[in-house]
Short mmCIF file of C-alpha atoms in Angstrom, two decimals:
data_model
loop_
_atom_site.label_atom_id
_atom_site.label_comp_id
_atom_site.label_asym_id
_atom_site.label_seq_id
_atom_site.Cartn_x
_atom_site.Cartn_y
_atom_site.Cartn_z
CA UNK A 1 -1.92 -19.58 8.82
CA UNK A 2 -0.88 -16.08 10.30
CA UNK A 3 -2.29 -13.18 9.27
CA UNK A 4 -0.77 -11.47 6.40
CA UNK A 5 0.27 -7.60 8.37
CA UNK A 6 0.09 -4.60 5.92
CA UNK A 7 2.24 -1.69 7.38
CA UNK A 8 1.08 1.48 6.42
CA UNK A 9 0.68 5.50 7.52
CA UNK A 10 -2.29 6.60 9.35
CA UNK A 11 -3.44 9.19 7.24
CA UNK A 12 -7.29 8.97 5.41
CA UNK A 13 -5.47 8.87 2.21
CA UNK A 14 -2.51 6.21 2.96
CA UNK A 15 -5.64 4.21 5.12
CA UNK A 16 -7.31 4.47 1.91
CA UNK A 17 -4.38 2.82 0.14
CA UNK A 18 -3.64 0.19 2.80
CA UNK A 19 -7.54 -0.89 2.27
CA UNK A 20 -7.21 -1.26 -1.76
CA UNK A 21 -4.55 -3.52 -1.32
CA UNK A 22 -5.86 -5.32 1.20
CA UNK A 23 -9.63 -5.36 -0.98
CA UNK A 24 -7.45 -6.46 -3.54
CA UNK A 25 -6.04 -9.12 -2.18
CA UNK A 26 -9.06 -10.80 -0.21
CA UNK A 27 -10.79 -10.93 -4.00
CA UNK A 28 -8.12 -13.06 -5.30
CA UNK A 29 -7.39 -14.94 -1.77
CA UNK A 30 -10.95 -14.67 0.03
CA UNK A 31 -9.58 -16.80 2.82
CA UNK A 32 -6.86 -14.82 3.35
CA UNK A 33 -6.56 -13.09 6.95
CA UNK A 34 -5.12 -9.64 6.60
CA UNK A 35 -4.20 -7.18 9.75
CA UNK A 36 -3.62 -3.70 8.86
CA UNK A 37 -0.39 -2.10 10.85
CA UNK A 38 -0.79 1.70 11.75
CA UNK A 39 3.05 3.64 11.75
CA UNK A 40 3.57 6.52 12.50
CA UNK A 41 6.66 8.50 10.36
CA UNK A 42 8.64 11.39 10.64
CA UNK A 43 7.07 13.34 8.42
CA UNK A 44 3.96 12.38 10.00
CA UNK A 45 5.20 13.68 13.63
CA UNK A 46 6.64 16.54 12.42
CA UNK A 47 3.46 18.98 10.70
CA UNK A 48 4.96 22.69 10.85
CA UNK A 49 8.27 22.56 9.02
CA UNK A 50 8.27 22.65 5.29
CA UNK A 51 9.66 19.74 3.95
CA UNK A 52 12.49 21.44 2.25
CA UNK A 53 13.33 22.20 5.82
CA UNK A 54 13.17 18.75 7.13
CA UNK A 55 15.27 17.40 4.32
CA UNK A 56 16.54 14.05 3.68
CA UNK A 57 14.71 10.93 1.86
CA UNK A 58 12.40 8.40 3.41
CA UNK A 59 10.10 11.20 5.70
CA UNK A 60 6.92 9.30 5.14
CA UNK A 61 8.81 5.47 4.20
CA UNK A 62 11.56 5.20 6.90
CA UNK A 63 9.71 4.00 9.47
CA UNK A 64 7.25 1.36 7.76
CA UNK A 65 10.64 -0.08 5.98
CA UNK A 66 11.91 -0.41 9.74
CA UNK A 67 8.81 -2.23 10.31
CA UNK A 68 9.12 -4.51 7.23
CA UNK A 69 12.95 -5.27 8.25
CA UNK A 70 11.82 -6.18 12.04
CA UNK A 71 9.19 -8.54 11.11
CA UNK A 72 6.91 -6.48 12.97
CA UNK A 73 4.82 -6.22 9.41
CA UNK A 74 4.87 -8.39 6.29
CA UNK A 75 3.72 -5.61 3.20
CA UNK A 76 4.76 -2.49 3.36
CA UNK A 77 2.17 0.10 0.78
CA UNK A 78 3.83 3.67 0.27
CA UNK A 79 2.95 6.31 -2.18
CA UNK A 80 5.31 5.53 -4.93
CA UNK A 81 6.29 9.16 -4.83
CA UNK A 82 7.31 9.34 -1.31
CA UNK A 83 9.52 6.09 -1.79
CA UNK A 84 13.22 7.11 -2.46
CA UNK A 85 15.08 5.43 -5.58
CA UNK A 86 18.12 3.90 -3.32
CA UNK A 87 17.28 0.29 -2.92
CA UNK A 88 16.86 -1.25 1.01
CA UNK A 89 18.89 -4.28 1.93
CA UNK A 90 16.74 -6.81 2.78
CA UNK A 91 13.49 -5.44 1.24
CA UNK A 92 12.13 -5.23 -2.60
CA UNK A 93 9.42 -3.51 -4.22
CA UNK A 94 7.12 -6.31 -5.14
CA UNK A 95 3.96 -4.85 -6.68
CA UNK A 96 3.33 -1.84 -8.78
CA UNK A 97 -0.67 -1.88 -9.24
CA UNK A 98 -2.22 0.25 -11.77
CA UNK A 99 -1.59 3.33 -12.12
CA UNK A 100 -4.41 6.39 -11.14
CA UNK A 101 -4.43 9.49 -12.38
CA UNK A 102 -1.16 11.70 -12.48
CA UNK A 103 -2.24 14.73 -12.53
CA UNK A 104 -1.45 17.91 -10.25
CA UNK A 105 -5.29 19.67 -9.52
CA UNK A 106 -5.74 23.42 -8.60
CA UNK A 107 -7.79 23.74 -5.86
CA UNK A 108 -9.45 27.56 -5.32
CA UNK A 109 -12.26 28.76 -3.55
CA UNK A 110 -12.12 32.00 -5.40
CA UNK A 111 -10.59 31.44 -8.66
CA UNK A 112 -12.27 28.73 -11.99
CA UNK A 113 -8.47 28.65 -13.07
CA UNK A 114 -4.63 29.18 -12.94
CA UNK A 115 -4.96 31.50 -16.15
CA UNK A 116 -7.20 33.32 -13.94
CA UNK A 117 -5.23 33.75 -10.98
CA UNK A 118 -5.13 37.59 -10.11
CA UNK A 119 -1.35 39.37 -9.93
CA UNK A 120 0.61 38.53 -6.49
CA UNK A 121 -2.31 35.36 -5.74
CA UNK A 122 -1.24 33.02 -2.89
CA UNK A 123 -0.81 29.70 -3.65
CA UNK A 124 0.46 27.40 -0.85
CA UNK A 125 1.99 23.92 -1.50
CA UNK A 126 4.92 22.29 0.31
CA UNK A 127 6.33 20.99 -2.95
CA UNK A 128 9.66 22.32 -4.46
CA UNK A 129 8.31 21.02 -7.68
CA UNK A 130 5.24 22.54 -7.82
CA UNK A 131 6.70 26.04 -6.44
CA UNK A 132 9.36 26.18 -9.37
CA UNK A 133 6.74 24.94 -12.43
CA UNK A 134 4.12 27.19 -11.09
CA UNK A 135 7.00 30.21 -11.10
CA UNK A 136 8.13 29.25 -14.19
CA UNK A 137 5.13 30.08 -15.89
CA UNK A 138 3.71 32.72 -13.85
CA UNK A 139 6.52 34.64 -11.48
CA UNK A 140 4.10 37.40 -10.51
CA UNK A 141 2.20 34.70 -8.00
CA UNK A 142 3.46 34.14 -4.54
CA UNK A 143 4.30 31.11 -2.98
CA UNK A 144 3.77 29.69 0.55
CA UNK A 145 4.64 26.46 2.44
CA UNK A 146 1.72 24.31 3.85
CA UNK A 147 1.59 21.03 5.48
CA UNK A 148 -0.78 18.55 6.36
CA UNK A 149 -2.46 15.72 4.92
CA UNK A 150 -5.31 16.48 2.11
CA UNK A 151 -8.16 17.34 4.67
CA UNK A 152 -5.60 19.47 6.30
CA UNK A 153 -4.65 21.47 3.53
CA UNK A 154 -7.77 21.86 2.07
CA UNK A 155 -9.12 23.57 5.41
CA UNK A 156 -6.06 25.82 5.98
CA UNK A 157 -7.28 26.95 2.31
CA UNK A 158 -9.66 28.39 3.92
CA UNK A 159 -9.25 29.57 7.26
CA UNK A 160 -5.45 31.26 5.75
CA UNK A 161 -7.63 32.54 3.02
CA UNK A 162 -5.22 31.70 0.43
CA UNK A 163 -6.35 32.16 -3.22
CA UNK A 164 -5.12 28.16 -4.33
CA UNK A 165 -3.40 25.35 -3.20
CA UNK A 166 -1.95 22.74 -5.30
CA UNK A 167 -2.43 18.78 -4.78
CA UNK A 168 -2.01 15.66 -6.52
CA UNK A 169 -5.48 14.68 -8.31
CA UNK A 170 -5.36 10.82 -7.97
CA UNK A 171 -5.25 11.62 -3.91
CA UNK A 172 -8.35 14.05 -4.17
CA UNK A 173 -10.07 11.38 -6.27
CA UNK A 174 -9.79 8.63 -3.69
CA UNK A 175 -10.83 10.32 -0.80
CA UNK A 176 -14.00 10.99 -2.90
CA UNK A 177 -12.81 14.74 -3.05
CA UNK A 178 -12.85 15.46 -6.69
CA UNK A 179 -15.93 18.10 -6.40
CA UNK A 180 -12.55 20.27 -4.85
CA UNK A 181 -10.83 20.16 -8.00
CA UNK A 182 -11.14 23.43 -9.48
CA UNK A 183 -8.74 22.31 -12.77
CA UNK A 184 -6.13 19.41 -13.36
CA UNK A 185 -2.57 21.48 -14.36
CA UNK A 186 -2.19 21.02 -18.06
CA UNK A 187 1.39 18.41 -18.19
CA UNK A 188 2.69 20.71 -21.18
CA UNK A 189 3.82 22.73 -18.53
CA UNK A 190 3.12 21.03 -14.98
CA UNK A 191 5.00 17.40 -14.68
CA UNK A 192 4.00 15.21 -11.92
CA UNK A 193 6.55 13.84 -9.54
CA UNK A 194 8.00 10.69 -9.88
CA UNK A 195 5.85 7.96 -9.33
CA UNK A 196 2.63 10.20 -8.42
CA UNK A 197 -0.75 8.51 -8.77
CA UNK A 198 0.89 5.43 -8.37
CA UNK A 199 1.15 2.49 -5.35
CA UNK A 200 4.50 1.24 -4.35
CA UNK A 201 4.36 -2.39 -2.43
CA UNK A 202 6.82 -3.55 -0.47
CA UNK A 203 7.75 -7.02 1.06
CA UNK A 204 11.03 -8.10 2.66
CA UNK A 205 13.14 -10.25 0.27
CA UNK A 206 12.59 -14.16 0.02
CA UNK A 207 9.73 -14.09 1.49
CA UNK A 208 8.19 -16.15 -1.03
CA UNK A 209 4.24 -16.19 0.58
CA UNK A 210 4.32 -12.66 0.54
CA UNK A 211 5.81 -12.40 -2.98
CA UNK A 212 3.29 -14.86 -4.09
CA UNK A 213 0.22 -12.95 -2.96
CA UNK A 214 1.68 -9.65 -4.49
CA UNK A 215 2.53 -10.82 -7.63
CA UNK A 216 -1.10 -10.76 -8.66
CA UNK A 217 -1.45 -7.39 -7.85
CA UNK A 218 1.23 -5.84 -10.27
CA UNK A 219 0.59 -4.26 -13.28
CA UNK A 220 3.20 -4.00 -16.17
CA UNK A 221 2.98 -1.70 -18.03
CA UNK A 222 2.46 0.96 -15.23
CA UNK A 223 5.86 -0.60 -13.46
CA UNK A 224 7.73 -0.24 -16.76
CA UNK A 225 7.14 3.33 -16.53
CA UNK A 226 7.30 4.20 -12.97
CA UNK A 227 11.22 2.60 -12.97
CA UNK A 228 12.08 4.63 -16.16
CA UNK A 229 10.66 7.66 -14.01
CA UNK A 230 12.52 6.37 -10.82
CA UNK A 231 16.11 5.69 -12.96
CA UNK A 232 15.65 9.28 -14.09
CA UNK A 233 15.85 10.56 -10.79
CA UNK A 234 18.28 8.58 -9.50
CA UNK A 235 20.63 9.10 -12.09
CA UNK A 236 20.04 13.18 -11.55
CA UNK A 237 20.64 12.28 -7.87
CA UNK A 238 17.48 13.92 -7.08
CA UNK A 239 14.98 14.12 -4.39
CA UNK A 240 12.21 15.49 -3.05
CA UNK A 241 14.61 18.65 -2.39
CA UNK A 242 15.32 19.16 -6.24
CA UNK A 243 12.28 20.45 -8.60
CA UNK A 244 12.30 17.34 -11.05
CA UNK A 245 9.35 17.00 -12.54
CA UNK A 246 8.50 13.57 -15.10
CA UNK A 247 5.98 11.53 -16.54
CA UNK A 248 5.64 8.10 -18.53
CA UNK A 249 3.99 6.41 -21.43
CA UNK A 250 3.11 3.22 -22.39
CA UNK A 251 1.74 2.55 -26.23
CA UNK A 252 2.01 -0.39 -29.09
CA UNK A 253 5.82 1.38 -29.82
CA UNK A 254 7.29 1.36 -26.73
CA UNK A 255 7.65 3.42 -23.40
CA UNK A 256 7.90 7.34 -23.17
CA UNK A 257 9.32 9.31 -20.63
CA UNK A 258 9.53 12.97 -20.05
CA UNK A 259 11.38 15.06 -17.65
CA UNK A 260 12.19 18.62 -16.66
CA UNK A 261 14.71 19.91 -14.57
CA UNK A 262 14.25 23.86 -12.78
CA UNK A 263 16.13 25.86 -10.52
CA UNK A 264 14.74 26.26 -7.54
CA UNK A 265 13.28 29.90 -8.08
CA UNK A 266 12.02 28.57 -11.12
CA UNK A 267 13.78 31.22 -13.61
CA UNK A 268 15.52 28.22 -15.56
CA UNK A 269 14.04 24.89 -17.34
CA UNK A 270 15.69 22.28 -18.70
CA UNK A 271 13.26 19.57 -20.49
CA UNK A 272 13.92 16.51 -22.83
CA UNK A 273 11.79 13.62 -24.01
CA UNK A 274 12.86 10.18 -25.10
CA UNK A 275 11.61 6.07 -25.95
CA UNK A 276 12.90 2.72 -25.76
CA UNK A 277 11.87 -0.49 -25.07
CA UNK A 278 9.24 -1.26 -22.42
CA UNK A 279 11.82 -3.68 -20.88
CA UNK A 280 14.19 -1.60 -20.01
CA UNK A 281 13.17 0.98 -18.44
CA UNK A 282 15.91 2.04 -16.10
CA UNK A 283 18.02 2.08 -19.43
CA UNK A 284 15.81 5.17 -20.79
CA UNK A 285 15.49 7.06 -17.62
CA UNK A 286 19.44 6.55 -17.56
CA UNK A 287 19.91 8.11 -21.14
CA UNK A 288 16.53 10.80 -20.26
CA UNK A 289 19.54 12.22 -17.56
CA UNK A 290 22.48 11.83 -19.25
CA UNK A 291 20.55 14.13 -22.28
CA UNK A 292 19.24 16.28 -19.37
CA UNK A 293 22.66 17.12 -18.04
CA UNK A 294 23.60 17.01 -21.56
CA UNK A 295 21.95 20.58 -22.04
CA UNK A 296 23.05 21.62 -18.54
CA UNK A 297 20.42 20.64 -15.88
CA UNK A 298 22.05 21.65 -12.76
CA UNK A 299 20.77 19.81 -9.40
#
């Protein structure tokens, strides 16, 4: 039998990922040989321009998806976040594990919170989301751009002696990191991204061995609410280059999804909240956008 190739980014964090499938799958198919696929993407090779900058979907999926479509690998494992909503001919997102946490952490070597962050603090992140929440709530901080995976970003902390940075918690968490959390963002007023803290698995479509081995590995509840969370930004026709901001729940009455919409420079929210049933999911984050727009969201 050939091996079963898992495509996936070289970073510690997406190695980390790659490796908890793959764990995953040799406890439910010990004699299962699995090859893991190093690829290198565009937002990988580029490090210095923000991502704003760079623009376009796909940065840190395009090139594993390429992969996936020239046989060269059979799985494809992508932050959920990083995977745009537009669906691949050819290719279908198979498995949705568990969810981890979906939180956004402050990180400061100077500071035990955002309350306390001093008048004019620095506080880099690359994220358009992050930038307009954070200025939302407090306009009197200033934002910069960084770039780099988490190692990266926590050291330019550092040696650019800013006073925070912000990154996503469940990435900190699995690269053993949490002692760098300095607080997890309260979600009354700091959404997660779409998909964040969650694992996106690709295969291509009707390949049936593939699909079989994957199909273990998905979790329903947290798929339910990542494709309510995905519809919602879809139908906003947002990217990562629009400050969109949502996050899901799953409970004995249903599935809940919330979602904010800022302008860029953060002066102007737009929020709503909605439920429906957990099997339709892309139904609510349909309606979440049409209520969004509803009260004038502007993308």
């Amino acid at each position: 039998m050939n091996a079963l190739r898992i495509g996936t980014r070289g970073s510690p964090l997406a190695l980390w990922q790659a490796h908890f499938v793959s764990g995953r799958l040799r406890a439910l198919h010990p004699d299962l040989e699995i090859e893991l696929v190093e690829i290198q993407t565009t937002g990988d090779q580029v490090q210095t321009a923000p991502l704003s900058v760079l623009g376009g979907d796909g940065l840190f999926t395009k090139a594993i998806q390429q992969a996936l479509l020239d046989d060269r690998v059979d799985v494809a494992v992508h932050s959920l976040k990083d995977l745009p909503t537009f669906a691949v001919a050819g290719l279908e997102l198979a498995a949705v594990p568990a969810r981890g946490p979906m939180g956004d952490a402050l990180v400061s070597k100077k500071h035990r919170s955002f309350a306390e962050l001093p008048h004019g603090a620095v506080v880099a992140t690359s994220s358009l989301r992050r930038r307009a929440q954070v200025l939302y709530r407090r306009p009197d901080l200033t934002l910069v751009d960084i770039r780099g995976n988490v190692d990266t970003r926590l050291r330019k902390l550092v040696e650019q002696d800013f006073d925070a940075t912000l990154l996503a918690e469940a990435g900190l968490i699995r690269l053993g990191l949490e002692r760098e959390i300095t607080e997890v963002l309260d979600p009354a007023w700091m959404l997660p991204a779409v998909g964040q803290g969650a694992l996106g698995i690709e295969c291509r479509t009707g390949d049936s061995r593939t699909i079989g081995y994957l199909g273990a590995l998905n979790d329903a509840a947290t798929r339910a609410g990542v494709f309510a969370e995905r519809a919602l930004l879809r139908a906003l026709g947002g990217g990562c280059q629009v400050p969109i901001g949502t996050m899901s729940r799953v409970d004995a009455n249903g599935l809940h999804l919330r979602g904010v919409v800022l302008s860029g420079d953060g002066q102007i929210r737009w929020e709503a909240s909605r439920s429906g049933a957990l099997d339709a999911p892309e139904n609510l984050g349909q309606e979440l956008a049409d209520e969004l727009r509803g009260q004038g969201a502007k993308l």
